[in-house]
CSV table of C-alpha atoms in Angstrom, one decimal:
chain,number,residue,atom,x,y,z
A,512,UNK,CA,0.0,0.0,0.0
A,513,UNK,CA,1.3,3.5,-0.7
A,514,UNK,CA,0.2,7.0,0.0
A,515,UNK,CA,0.6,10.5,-1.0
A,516,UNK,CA,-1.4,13.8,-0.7
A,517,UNK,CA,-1.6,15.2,-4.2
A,518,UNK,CA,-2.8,19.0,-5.6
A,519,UNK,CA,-5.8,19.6,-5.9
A,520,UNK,CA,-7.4,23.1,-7.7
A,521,UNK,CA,-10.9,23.4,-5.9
A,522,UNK,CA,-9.6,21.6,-3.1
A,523,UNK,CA,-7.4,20.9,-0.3
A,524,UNK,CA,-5.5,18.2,-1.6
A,525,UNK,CA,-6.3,14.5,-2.9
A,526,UNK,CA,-5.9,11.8,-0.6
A,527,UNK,CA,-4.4,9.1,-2.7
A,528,UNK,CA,-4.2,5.7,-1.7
A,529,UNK,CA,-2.2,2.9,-4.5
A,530,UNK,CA,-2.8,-1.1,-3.2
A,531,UNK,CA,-1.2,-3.2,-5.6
A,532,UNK,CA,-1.3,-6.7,-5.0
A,533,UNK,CA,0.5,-9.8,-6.0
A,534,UNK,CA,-1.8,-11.1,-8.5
A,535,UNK,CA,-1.2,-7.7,-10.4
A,536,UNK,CA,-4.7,-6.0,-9.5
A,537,UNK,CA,-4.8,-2.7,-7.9
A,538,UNK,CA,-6.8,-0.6,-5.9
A,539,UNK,CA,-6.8,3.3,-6.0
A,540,UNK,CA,-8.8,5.5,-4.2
A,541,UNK,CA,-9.2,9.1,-3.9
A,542,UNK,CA,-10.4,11.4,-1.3
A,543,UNK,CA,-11.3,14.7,-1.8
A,544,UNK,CA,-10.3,16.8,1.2
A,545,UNK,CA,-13.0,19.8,2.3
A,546,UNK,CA,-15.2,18.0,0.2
A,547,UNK,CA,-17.3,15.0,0.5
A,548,UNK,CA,-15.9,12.9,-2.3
A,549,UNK,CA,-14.1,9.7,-2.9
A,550,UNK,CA,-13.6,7.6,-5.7
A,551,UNK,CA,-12.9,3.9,-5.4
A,552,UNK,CA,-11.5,2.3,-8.7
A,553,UNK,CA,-9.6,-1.4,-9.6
A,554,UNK,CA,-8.3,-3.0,-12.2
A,555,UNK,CA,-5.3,-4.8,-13.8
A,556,UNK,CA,-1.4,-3.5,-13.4
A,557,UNK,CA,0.2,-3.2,-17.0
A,558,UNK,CA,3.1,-3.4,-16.3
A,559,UNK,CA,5.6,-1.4,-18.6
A,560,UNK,CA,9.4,-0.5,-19.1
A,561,UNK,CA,10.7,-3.8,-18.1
A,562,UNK,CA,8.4,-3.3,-14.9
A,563,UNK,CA,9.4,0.2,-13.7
A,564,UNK,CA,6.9,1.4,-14.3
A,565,UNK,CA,2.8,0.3,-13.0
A,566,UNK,CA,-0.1,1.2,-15.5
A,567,UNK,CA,-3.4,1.8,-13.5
A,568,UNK,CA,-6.1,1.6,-15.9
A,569,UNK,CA,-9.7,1.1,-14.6
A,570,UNK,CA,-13.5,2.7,-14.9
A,571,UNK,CA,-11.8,6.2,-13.5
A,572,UNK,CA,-8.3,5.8,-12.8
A,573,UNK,CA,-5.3,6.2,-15.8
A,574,UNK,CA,-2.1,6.7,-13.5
A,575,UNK,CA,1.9,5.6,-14.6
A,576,UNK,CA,3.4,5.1,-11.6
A,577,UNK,CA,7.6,4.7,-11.7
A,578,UNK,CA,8.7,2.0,-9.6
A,579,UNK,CA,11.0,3.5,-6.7
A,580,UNK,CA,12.2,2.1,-3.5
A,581,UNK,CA,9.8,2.0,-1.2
A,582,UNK,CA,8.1,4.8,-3.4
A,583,UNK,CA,6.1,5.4,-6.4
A,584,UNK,CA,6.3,8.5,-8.4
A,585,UNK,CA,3.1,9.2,-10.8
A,586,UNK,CA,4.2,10.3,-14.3
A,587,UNK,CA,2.5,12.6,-16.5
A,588,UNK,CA,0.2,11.7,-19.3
A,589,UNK,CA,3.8,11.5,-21.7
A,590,UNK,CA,4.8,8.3,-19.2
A,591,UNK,CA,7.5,11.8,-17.9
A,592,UNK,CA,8.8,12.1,-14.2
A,593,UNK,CA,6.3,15.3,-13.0
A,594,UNK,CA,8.9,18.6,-12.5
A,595,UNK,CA,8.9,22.1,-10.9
A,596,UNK,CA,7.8,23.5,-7.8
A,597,UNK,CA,4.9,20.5,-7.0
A,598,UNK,CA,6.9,17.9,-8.3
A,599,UNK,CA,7.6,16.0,-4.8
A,600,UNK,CA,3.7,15.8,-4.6
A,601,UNK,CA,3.4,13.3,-6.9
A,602,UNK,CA,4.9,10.8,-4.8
A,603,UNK,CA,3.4,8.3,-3.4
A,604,UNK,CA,4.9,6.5,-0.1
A,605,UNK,CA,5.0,2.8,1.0
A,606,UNK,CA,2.4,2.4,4.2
């Protein structure tokens, strides 16, 4: 299980949670701080780059996640590492 508090616009931030498990299914949720929202999502891990990198594709979620140690780090819609000023809030922390 991993963790990691990402931006959020109209928001406080995005409680993100990855569980990925050894069967290659995940489950991602997302919860909407200040606001009542969460979204619960599952589906298969692609796994991609010679497995450095975890594709979450279900009904809501599309996330490339780079495999770190004891880290994940999501990727931008290019499969890029995020940069600038947020960048460290795209990662995601083993729980």
């Amino acid at each position: 299980m991993y963790e990691g508090t990402l931006p959020c616009a109209d928001c406080e931030g995005i409680l993100s949670t990855v569980t990925l498990s050894n069967n290659d299914s995940f489950v991602y949720t997302s919860v909407y701080m200040g606001k009542n929202d969460t979204i619960v999502d599952a589906g298969k891990i692609m796994w991609m780059n010679n497995g450095n990198v975890a594709h979450l594709k279900g009904a809501s979620a599309d996330v490339q996640l780079k495999v770190g140690e004891n880290k994940l780090i999501q990727l931008d819609q290019e499969g890029k590492v995020i940069e600038g000023a947020l960048a460290d809030k795209y990662i995601y922390t083993k729980k």
